[in-house]
């Protein structure tokens, strides 16, 4: 038998150790790998991190508390975490050409909360804020606290509407951002499905927000951040961009100039696990004048950083600095455009008519089904997508009328534009053969034999592109 390579040895040994304590967990981890290998993963927010990223997370860094910032911790013995965080910051700044980076947020939501509090602390004028900032919190009287809460909580935020592709953390009621801010939305022009910058400017002028949020979860076009910054300046707003979805396209230099948020926004947040292909986590980039406020992320809204995840972020940022990542990022967009074109040629309706980025938003309304029915029917056929609202969605945010498909994960596997056309064919086959079960927005009818046939075709399509070929498990 041939010798195992280092990656296979490492994962196998780790699973053996886990199995000795709780076999069901080892089995679930192994099954997840096999499930991911077999399915056509088109979830726009997911990817496959490298073995080095995954392995950097399973170690003793996880055991260390390190609240605070590099060299200024609330705990003793943080010298190794300091090294890890400093290396991650160094790579992050170089990768995005950013003057400042904060790599502690545990997720995208945390990164956004850090950014919101940093902006509030920077912008809100409360006479006693000085004391608060100096952490003499016990000096504040009840009345002063009440004044502080009122001042912080009554600020205005302008973000992209949920049905146009915005994220829950951009001011929507179910999220704390919708409770702490007075929120107004900008959307897309119904005729083009693209951001209407004039309408955005008009809303900003009328609403006078403290914060304008750019960025999205389900908008298939590039965004002109230079124009958005101009609008923010006109109304005196702080301009924040949440690049969680397209950070890989910024890192890979597909989005440059007006479309790169880093030089235009005052503050930029991201996740590290989507198109950036790192571990699950978040990060914040800021102009130098906001840096000291962002550094207060812990204890403002974060506890101890996940040091093992910061290590994995350092690996992912280092990987993305390799020139091959620019090819990868361009391939993501080429694939997304090929998928959009393949769908369009087969008569599938796309929000905005196409894509400039890693995702395509399919309007399933013409098939007479909801997004929820489409999502489930595709899943029966091993095509993993997610339902998503479309602009002015008649089915609301739960059932929806859209399906969001994205190409970062399949591009990581090595699939190219030819395979995207075949995937468009599979998606079209499933959607055009699915119908609603009478009176239901959730139940549907799809011939199981057809789902089975598509599922086999999906497996055949994936066969030449093994996932984690270096890991024989
Ligand atoms: N921001 C955007 C634009 C997102 O799309 C997401 C997640 O989908 C988040 C933030 C939240 O990221 P997380 O799930 O890591 O908290």
Short mmCIF file of N, CA and C and ligand atoms in Angstrom, two decimals, residues 45 107-110 112 167 169-170 216-217 242 244-245 271 273-274 280-281 404, ligand 1:
data_model
loop_
_atom_site.label_atom_id
_atom_site.label_comp_id
_atom_site.label_asym_id
_atom_site.label_seq_id
_atom_site.Cartn_x
_atom_site.Cartn_y
_atom_site.Cartn_z
N UNK A 45 -22.80 31.62 -0.24
CA UNK A 45 -22.04 32.05 0.93
C UNK A 45 -21.12 30.96 1.47
N UNK A 107 -17.59 36.32 13.74
CA UNK A 107 -18.48 36.07 12.60
C UNK A 107 -18.75 37.42 11.91
N UNK A 108 -19.52 37.36 10.81
CA UNK A 108 -19.87 38.59 10.11
C UNK A 108 -20.78 39.48 10.95
N UNK A 109 -21.70 38.88 11.66
CA UNK A 109 -22.59 39.67 12.50
C UNK A 109 -21.78 40.40 13.56
N UNK A 110 -20.82 39.71 14.16
CA UNK A 110 -19.98 40.36 15.18
C UNK A 110 -19.18 41.50 14.58
N UNK A 112 -20.00 43.37 12.10
CA UNK A 112 -20.89 44.51 11.88
C UNK A 112 -21.21 45.22 13.19
N UNK A 167 -28.57 42.63 3.92
CA UNK A 167 -28.49 41.60 4.96
C UNK A 167 -29.25 42.04 6.21
N UNK A 169 -28.40 42.28 9.14
CA UNK A 169 -27.66 43.18 10.03
C UNK A 169 -27.58 44.61 9.49
N UNK A 170 -28.22 44.86 8.36
CA UNK A 170 -28.18 46.21 7.80
C UNK A 170 -29.43 46.99 8.21
N UNK A 216 -24.00 43.56 0.52
CA UNK A 216 -25.20 42.75 0.26
C UNK A 216 -24.94 41.28 0.50
N UNK A 217 -26.07 40.54 0.50
CA UNK A 217 -25.99 39.07 0.53
C UNK A 217 -26.50 38.45 -0.75
N UNK A 242 -20.17 46.34 4.03
CA UNK A 242 -20.10 44.96 4.48
C UNK A 242 -19.79 44.12 3.23
N UNK A 244 -18.86 41.04 3.11
CA UNK A 244 -18.82 39.62 3.48
C UNK A 244 -18.89 38.70 2.26
N UNK A 245 -19.79 39.01 1.34
CA UNK A 245 -19.98 38.10 0.21
C UNK A 245 -18.86 38.18 -0.83
N UNK A 271 -16.85 38.73 6.28
CA UNK A 271 -16.65 37.39 6.83
C UNK A 271 -15.42 36.85 6.14
N UNK A 273 -15.17 33.40 5.51
CA UNK A 273 -15.43 32.03 5.06
C UNK A 273 -16.18 31.92 3.74
N UNK A 274 -16.57 33.03 3.14
CA UNK A 274 -17.36 32.90 1.91
C UNK A 274 -16.40 32.89 0.71
N UNK A 280 -14.59 30.06 9.30
CA UNK A 280 -15.75 30.87 9.65
C UNK A 280 -15.27 31.98 10.58
N UNK A 281 -15.55 33.23 10.23
CA UNK A 281 -15.11 34.31 11.09
C UNK A 281 -15.36 35.65 10.44
N UNK A 404 -31.04 31.67 -4.93
CA UNK A 404 -29.72 32.27 -5.08
C UNK A 404 -28.70 31.16 -5.35
N1 LIG B 1 -23.04 40.20 6.27
C1 LIG B 1 -23.44 39.67 5.12
C2 LIG B 1 -23.55 40.57 3.91
C3 LIG B 1 -23.80 38.33 5.03
O1 LIG B 1 -24.23 37.82 3.88
C4 LIG B 1 -23.69 37.52 6.20
C5 LIG B 1 -24.04 36.10 6.21
O2 LIG B 1 -24.66 35.52 5.42
C6 LIG B 1 -23.28 38.12 7.39
C7 LIG B 1 -22.95 39.46 7.39
C8 LIG B 1 -23.23 37.36 8.66
O3 LIG B 1 -22.17 36.49 8.73
P1 LIG B 1 -22.09 35.38 9.87
O4 LIG B 1 -23.02 34.31 9.52
O5 LIG B 1 -20.65 34.97 9.86
O6 LIG B 1 -22.45 36.06 11.17
#
